[in-house]
mmCIF file of C-alpha atoms in Angstrom:
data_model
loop_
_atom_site.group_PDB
_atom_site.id
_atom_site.type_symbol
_atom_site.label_atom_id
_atom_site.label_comp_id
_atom_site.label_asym_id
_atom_site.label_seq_id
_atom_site.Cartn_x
_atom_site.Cartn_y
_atom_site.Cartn_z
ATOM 1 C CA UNK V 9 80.243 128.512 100.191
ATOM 2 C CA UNK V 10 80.820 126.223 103.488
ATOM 3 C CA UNK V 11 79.540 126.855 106.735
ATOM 4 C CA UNK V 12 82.660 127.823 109.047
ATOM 5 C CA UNK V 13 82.304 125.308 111.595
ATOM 6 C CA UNK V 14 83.947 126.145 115.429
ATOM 7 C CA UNK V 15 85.067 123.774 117.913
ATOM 8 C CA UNK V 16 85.742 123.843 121.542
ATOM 9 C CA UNK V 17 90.111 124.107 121.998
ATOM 10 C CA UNK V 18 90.268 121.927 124.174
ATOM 11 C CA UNK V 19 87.983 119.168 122.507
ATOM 12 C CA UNK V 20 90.139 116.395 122.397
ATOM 13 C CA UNK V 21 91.406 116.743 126.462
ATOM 14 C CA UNK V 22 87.110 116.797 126.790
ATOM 15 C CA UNK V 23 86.412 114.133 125.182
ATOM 16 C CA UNK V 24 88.467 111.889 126.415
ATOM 17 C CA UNK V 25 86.554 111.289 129.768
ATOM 18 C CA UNK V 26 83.169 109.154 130.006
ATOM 19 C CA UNK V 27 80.322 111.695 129.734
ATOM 20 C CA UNK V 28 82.933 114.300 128.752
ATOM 21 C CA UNK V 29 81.240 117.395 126.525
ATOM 22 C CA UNK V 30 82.913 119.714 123.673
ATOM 23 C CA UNK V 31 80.897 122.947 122.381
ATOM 24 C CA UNK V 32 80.679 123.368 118.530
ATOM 25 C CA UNK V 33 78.964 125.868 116.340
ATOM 26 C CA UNK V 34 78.267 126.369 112.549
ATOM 27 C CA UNK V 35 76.897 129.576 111.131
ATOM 28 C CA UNK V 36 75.753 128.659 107.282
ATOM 29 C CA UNK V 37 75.686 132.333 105.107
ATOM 30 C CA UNK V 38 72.840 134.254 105.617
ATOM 31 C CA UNK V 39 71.056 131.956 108.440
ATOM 32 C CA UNK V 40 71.285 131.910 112.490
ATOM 33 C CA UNK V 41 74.512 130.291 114.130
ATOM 34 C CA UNK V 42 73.713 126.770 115.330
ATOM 35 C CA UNK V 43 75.182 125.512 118.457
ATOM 36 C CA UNK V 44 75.712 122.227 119.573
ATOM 37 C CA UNK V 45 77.706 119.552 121.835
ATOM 38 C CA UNK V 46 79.644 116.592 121.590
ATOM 39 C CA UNK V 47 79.327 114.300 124.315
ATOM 40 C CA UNK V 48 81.768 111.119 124.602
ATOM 41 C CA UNK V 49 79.354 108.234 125.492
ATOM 42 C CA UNK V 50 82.339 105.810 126.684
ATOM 43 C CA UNK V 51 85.593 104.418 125.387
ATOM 44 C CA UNK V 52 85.235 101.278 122.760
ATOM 45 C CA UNK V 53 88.111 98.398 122.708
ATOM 46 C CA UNK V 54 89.488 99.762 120.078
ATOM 47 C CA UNK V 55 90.581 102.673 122.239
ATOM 48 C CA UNK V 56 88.615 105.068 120.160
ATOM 49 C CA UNK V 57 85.613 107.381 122.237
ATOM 50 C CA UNK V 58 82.381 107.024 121.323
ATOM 51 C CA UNK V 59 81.354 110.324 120.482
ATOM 52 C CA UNK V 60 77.198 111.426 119.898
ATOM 53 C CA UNK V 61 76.096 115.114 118.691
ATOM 54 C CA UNK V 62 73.356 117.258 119.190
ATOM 55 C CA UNK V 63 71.651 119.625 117.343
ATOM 56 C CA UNK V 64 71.597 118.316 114.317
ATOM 57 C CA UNK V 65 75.437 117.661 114.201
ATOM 58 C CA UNK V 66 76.874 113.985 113.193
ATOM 59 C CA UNK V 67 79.551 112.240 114.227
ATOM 60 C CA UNK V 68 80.668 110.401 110.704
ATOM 61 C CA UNK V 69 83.875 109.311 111.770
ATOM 62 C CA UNK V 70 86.581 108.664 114.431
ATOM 63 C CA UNK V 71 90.006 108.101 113.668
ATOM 64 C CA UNK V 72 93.296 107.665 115.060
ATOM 65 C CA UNK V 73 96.605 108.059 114.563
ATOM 66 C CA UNK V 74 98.765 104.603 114.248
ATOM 67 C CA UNK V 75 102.271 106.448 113.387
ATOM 68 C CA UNK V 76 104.519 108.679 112.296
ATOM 69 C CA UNK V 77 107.947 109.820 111.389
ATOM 70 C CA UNK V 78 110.010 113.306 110.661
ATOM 71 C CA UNK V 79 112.233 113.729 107.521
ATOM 72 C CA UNK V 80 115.635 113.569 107.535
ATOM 73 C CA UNK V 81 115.722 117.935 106.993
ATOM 74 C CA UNK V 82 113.293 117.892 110.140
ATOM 75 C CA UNK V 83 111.121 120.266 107.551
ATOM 76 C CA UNK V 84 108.200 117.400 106.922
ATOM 77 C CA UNK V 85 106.132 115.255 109.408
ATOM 78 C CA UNK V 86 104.153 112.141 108.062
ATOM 79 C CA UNK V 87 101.380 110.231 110.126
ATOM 80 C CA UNK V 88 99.024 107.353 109.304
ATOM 81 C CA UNK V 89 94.963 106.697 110.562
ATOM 82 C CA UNK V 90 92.811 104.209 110.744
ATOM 83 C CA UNK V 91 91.303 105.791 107.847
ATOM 84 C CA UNK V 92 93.659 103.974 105.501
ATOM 85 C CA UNK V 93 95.238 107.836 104.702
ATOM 86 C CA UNK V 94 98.381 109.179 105.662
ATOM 87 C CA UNK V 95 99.135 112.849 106.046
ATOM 88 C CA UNK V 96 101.855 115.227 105.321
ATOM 89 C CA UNK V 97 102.718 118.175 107.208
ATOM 90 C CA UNK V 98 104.830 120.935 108.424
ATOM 91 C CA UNK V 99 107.232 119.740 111.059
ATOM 92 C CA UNK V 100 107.359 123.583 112.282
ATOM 93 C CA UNK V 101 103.606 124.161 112.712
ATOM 94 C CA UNK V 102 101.344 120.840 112.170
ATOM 95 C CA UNK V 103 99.875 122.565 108.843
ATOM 96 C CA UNK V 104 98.593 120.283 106.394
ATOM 97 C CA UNK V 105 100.510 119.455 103.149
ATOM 98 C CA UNK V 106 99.847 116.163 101.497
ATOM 99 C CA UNK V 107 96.482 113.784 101.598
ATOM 100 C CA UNK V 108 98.155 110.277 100.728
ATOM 101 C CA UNK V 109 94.891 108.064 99.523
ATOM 102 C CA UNK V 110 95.173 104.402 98.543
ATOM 103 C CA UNK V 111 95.698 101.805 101.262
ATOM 104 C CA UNK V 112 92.308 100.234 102.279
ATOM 105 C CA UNK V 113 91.729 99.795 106.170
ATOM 106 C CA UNK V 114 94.241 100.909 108.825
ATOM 107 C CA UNK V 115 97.813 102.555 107.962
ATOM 108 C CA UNK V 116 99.864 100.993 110.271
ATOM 109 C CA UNK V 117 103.502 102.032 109.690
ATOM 110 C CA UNK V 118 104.749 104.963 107.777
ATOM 111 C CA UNK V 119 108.198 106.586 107.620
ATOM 112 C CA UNK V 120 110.320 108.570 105.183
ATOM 113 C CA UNK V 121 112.921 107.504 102.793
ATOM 114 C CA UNK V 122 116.765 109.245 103.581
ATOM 115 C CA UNK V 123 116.186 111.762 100.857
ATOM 116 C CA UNK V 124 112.854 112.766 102.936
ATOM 117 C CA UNK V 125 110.688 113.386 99.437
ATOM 118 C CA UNK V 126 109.683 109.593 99.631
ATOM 119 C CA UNK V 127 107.518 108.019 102.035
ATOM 120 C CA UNK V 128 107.212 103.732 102.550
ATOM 121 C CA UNK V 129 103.937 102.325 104.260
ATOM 122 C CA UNK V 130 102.256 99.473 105.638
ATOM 123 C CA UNK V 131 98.777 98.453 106.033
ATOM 124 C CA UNK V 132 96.273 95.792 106.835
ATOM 125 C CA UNK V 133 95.378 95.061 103.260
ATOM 126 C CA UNK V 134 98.603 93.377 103.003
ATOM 127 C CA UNK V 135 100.089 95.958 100.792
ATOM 128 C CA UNK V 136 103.202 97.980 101.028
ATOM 129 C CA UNK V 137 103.466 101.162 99.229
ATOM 130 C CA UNK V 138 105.893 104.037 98.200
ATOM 131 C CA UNK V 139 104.594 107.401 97.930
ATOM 132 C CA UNK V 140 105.867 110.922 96.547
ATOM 133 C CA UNK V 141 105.639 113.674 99.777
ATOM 134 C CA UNK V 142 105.868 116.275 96.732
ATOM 135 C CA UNK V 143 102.634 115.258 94.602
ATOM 136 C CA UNK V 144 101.181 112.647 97.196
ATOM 137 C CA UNK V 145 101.267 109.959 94.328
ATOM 138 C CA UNK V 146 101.868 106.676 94.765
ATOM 139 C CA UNK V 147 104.674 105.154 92.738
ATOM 140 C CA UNK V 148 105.349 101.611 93.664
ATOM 141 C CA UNK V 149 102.779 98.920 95.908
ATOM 142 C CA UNK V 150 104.628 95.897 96.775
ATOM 143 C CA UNK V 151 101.815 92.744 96.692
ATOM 144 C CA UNK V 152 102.936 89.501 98.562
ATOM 145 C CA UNK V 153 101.991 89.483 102.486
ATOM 146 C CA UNK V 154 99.002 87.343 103.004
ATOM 147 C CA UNK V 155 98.453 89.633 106.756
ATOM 148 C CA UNK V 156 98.421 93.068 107.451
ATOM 149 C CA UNK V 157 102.251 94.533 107.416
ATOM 150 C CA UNK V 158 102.762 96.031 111.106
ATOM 151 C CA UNK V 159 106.323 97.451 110.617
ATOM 152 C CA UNK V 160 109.146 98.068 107.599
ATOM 153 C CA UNK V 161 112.586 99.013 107.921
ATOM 154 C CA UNK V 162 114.829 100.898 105.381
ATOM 155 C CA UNK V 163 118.442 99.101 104.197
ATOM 156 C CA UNK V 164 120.882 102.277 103.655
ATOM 157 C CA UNK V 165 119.474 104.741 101.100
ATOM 158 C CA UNK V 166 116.423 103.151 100.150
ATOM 159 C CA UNK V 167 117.001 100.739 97.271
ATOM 160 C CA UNK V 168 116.202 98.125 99.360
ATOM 161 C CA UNK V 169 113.130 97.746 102.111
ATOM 162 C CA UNK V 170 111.934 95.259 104.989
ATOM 163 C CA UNK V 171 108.800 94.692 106.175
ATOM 164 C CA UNK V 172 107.013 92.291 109.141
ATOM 165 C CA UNK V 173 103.749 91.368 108.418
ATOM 166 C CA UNK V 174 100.573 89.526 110.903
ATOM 167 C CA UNK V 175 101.309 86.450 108.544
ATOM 168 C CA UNK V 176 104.629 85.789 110.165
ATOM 169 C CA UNK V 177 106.961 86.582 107.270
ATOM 170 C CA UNK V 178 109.385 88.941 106.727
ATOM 171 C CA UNK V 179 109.956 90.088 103.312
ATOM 172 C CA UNK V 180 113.308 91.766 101.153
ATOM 173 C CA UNK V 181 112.121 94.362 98.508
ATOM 174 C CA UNK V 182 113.305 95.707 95.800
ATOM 175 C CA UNK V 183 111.833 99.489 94.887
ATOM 176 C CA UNK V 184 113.010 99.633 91.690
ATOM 177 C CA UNK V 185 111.599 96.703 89.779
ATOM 178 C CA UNK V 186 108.487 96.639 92.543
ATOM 179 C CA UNK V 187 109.917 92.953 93.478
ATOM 180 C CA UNK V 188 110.060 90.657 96.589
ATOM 181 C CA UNK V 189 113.881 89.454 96.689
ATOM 182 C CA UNK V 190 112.789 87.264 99.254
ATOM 183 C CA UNK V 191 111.369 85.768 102.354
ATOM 184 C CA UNK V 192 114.048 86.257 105.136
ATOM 185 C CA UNK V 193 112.482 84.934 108.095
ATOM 186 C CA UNK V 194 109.038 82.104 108.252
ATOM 187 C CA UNK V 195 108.607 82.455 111.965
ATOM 188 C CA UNK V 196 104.724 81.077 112.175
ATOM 189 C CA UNK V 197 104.255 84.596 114.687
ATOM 190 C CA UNK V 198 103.225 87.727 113.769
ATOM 191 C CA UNK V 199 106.254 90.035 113.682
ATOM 192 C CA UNK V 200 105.321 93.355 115.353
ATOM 193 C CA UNK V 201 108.489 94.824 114.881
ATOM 194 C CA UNK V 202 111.336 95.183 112.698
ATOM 195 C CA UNK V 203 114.796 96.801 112.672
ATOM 196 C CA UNK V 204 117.963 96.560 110.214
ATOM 197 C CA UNK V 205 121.314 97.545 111.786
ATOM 198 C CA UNK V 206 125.392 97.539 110.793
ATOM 199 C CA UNK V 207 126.825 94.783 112.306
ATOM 200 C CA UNK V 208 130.212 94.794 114.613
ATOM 201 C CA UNK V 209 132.824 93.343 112.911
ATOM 202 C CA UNK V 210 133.237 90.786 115.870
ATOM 203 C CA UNK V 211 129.663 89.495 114.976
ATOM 204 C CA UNK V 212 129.603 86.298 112.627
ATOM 205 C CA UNK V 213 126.262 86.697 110.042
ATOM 206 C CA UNK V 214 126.894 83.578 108.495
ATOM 207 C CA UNK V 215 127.678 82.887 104.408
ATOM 208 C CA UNK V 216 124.253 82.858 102.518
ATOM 209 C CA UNK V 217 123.701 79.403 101.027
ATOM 210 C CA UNK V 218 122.730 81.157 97.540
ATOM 211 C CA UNK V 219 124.589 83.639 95.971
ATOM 212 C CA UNK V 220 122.650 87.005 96.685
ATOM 213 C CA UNK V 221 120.658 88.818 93.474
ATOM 214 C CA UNK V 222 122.307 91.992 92.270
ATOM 215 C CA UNK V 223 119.470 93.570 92.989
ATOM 216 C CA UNK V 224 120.327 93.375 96.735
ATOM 217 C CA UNK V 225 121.858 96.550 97.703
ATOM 218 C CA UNK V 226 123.603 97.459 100.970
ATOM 219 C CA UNK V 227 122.700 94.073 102.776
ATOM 220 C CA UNK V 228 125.990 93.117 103.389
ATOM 221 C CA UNK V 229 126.613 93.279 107.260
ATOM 222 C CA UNK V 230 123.510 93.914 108.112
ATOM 223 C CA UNK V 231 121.776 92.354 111.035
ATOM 224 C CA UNK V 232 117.748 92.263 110.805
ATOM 225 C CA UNK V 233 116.070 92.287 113.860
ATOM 226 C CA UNK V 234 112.079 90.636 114.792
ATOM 227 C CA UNK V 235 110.399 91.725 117.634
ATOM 228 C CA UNK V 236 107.838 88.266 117.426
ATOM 229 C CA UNK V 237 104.448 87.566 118.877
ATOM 230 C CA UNK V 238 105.561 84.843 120.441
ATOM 231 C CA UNK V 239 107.948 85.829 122.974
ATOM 232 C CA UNK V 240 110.622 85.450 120.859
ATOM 233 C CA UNK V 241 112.997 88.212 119.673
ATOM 234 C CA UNK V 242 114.900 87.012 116.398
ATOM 235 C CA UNK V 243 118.293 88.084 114.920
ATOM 236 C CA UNK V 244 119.584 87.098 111.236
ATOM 237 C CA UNK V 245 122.209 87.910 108.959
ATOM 238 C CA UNK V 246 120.000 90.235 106.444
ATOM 239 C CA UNK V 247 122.543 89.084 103.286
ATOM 240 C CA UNK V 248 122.970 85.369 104.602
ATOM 241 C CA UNK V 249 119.621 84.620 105.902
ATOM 242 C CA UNK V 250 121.561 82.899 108.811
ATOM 243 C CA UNK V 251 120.660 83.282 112.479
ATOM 244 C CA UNK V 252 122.383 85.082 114.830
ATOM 245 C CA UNK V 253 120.347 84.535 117.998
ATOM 246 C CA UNK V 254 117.378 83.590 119.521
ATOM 247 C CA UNK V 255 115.622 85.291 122.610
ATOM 248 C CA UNK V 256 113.129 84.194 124.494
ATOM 249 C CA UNK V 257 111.304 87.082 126.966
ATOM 250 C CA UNK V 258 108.796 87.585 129.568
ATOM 251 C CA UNK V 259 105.430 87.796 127.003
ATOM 252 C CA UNK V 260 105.352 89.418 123.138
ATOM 253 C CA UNK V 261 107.799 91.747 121.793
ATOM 254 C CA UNK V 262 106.067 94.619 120.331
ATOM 255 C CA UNK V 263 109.272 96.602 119.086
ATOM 256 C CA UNK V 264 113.626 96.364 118.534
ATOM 257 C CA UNK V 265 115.901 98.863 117.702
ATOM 258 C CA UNK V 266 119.563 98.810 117.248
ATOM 259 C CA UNK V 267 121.635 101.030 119.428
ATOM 260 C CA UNK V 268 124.774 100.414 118.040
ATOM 261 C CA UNK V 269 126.703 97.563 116.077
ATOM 262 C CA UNK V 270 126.245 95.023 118.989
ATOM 263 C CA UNK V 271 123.663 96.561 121.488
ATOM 264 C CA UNK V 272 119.942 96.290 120.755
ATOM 265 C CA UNK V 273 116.750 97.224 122.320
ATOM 266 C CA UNK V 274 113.394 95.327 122.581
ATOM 267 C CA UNK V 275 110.511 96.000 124.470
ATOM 268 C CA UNK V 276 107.496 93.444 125.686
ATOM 269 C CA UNK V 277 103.632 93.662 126.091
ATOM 270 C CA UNK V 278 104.052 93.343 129.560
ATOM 271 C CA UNK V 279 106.247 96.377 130.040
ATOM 272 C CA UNK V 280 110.165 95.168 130.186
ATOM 273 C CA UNK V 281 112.758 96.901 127.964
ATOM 274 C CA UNK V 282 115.242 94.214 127.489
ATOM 275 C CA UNK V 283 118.558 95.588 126.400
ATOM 276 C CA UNK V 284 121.211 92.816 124.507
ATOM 277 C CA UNK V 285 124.177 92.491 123.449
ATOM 278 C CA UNK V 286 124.389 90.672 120.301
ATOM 279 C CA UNK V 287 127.730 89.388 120.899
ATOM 280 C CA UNK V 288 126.536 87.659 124.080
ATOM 281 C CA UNK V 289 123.053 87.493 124.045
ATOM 282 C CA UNK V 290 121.838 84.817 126.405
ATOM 283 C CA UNK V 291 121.657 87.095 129.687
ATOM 284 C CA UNK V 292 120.326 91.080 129.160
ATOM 285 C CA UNK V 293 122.536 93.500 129.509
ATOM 286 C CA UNK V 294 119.423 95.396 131.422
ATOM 287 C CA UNK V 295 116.498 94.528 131.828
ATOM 288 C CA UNK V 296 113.835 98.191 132.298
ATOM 289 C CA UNK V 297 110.551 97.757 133.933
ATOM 290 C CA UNK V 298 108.546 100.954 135.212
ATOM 291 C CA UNK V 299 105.199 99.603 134.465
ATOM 292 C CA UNK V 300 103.511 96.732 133.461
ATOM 293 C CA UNK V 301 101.992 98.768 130.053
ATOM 294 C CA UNK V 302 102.895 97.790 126.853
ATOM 295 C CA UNK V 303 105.819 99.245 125.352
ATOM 296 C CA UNK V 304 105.234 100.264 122.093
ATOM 297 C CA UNK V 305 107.829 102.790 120.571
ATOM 298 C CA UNK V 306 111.385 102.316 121.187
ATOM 299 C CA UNK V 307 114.168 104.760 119.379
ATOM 300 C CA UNK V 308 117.733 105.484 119.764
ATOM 301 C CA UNK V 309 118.308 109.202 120.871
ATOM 302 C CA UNK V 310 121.776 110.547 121.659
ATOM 303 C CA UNK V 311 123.527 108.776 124.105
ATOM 304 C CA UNK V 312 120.299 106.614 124.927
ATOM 305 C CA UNK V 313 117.106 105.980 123.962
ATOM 306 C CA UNK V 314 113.371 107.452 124.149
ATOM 307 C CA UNK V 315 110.599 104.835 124.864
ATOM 308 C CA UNK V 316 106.928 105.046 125.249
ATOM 309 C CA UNK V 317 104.338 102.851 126.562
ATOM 310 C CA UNK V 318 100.305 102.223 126.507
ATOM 311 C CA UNK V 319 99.625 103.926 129.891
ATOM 312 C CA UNK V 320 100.443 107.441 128.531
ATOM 313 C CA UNK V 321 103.916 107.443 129.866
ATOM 314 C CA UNK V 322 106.958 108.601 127.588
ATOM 315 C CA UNK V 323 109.940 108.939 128.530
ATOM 316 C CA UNK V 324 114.105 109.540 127.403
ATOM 317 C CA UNK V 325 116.581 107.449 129.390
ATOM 318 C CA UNK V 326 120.190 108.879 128.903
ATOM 319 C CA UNK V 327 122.559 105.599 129.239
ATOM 320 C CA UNK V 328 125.829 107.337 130.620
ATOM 321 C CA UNK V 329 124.219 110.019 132.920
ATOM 322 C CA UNK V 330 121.592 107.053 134.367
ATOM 323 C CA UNK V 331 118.841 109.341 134.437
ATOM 324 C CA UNK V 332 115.101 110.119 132.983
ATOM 325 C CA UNK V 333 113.027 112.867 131.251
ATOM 326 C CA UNK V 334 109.683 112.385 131.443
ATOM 327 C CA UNK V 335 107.811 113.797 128.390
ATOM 328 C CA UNK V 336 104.220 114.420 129.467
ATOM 329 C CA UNK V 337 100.549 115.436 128.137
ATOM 330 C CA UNK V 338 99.193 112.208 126.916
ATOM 331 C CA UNK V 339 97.930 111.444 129.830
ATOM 332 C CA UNK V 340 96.784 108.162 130.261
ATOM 333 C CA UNK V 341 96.212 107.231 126.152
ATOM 334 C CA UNK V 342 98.795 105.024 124.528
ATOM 335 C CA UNK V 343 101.495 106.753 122.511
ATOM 336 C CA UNK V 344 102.005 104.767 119.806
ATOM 337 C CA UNK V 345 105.344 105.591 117.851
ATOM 338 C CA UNK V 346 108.089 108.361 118.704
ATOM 339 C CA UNK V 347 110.344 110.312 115.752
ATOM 340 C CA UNK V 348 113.096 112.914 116.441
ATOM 341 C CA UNK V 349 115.278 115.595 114.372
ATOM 342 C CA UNK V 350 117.903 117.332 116.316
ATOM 343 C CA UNK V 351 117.007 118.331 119.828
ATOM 344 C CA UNK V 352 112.871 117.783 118.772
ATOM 345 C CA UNK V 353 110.278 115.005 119.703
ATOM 346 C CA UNK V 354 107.420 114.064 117.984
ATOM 347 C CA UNK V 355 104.908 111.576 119.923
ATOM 348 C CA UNK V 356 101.472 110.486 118.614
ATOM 349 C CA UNK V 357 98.814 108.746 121.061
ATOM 350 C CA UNK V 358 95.444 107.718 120.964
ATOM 351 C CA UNK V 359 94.028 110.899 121.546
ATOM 352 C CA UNK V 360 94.358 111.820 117.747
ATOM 353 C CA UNK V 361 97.294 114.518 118.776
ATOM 354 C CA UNK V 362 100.246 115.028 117.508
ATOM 355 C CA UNK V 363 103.075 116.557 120.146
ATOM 356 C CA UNK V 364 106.236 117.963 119.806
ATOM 357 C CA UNK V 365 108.747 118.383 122.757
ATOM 358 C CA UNK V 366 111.174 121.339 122.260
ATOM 359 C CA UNK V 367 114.689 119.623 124.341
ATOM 360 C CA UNK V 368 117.357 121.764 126.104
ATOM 361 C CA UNK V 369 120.875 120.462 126.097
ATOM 362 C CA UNK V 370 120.986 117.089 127.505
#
């Protein structure tokens, strides 16, 4: 039988200060409780603590969370680690569902398929894979990247995926037949982000040179969207392959969204959220700066947008009614992705937490 093993509540908040300390105890069947501490000896440049016990107790592992997403029922949460696992869970109450095993090294993107059962990742080993939330296997790995993928994108229902990978390529899949369809974009950059969106009907995509595969479905109209290492935000015609625009901004874009068929976010290492319109792109529409963290999660939400950034700070901006809601607890760790359903917000941040925000009518 294993030892029950007890842990301060407020561990993580402890540990996340140099010289910070976190009771734990263990009482094995039949022999005295043991007490011990964690102490956190310092923060490493990964962003990860440090941590030493006593007693006895070891510190195997630290991990963190690198992102997550809710399903579209709201009923399912999924987050990815360092660990190379992802985890299922309630939505409701954080309780554990699903172990997803298979990706060596660091999970970096994970989100859920429309019919939320399915899950699509990305990892440093250069793989993408799909996964079953009901059984946890995995069903299709996509093999091509030569760099670790950093974000994917979904084209309508799912027949279809994107990812952006460290090796500067973004790649068309198709999940059926476990096949690339093709290289859409060769930028030389690492593309941190990626985005697909319906186009405007005023926006010209271009006439693809080769008549598309039949396996592409739902690409048709489409605008793709690279947030780029290199300063450079890129827009293409997802069907045609053709550009669209070219933006150059104030240091690297770490991640796009669309907000509608013509307006787009993007937001930059050095803090600015630059917001475009496709139709006119040379001069931002706005241009958001409240610090000079990274932003590193941008999402459409309502009638604006929720954003975080790598000083702690999240936040909702409400485009009509010009105002903010500041979404706090993180402190000063990065939060690394943000996923709604309905009026809820999910956040996770460096501190290994996940957090969900409860909204009142907006």
């Amino acid at each position: 039988m294993a030892a029950p093993l007890r842990i301060q509540s407020d561990w993580a908040q402890a540990l996340r200060k140099d010289e910070g300390e976190a009771w734990l105890s263990c009482h094995p069947p039949g022999k005295p409780t043991l007490y011990g501490s964690l102490t956190c000896q310092g923060i490493g440049q990964d962003g990860i603590p440090e941590v030493t016990a006593s007693e006895g107790f070891i510190v195997n592992e630290i991990n963190k969370i690198t992102c997550l997403d809710i399903s579209s029922g709201g009923g399912l949460g999924v987050s990815s680690s360092t660990d190379g696992t992802m985890k299922i869970w309630q939505a409701s109450n954080g309780e554990l569902r699903r172990v997803l095993e298979g990706h060596v090294f660091d999970v970096n993107c994970c989100r859920f398929f429309p019919s939320g059962l399915v899950v699509l990742s990305g990892g440093m080993d250069a793989q993408l894979k799909i996964w079953s939330a009901e059984d946890a296997s995995c069903v299709v790995t996509f093999k091509g990247h030569k760099g670790g993928i950093l974000d994917t994108a979904i084209v309508d229902r799912g027949r279809n995926v994107v990812s952006g990978s460290r090796d500067g390529t973004a790649r068309l899949w198709d999940c059926g037949r476990s096949a690339c369809l093709g290289v859409i974009a060769d930028c030389g950059s690492s593309i941190n982000g990626v985005a697909v969106g319906a186009a405007d009907n005023s926006i010209n995509l271009g006439s693809p040179e080769q008549t598309p595969s039949e396996r592409e479905i739902g690409t048709e109209s489409k605008m793709l969207l690279l947030a780029r290492e290199d300063k450079k935000l890129q827009c293409l015609g997802l069907q045609s392959r053709q550009p669209v625009f070219l933006f150059v901004g104030s240091d690297a874009f770490n991640c796009c969204t669309f907000l509608s068929g013509f307006l787009l976010l993007a937001g930059t290492q050095d803090g600015n959220i630059y917001q475009l319109d496709v139709r006119s792109p040379r001069t931002p529409v706005q241009v958001i700066h409240r610090s000079g963290a990274p932003v590193l999660s941008l999402l459409s939400f309502r009638d604006g947008f929720v954003a975080s950034q790598g000083d702690g700070s999240c936040f909702i901006v409400q485009q009509d009614l010009d105002y903010l809601i500041e979404l706090t607890g993180a402190d000063s760790d990065p939060v690394y992705k943000v996923a709604t359903w309905e009026k809820q917000i999910y956040t996770c941040c460096r501190d290994g937490l996940v957090r969900r925000y409860q909204l009142s009518d907006l």
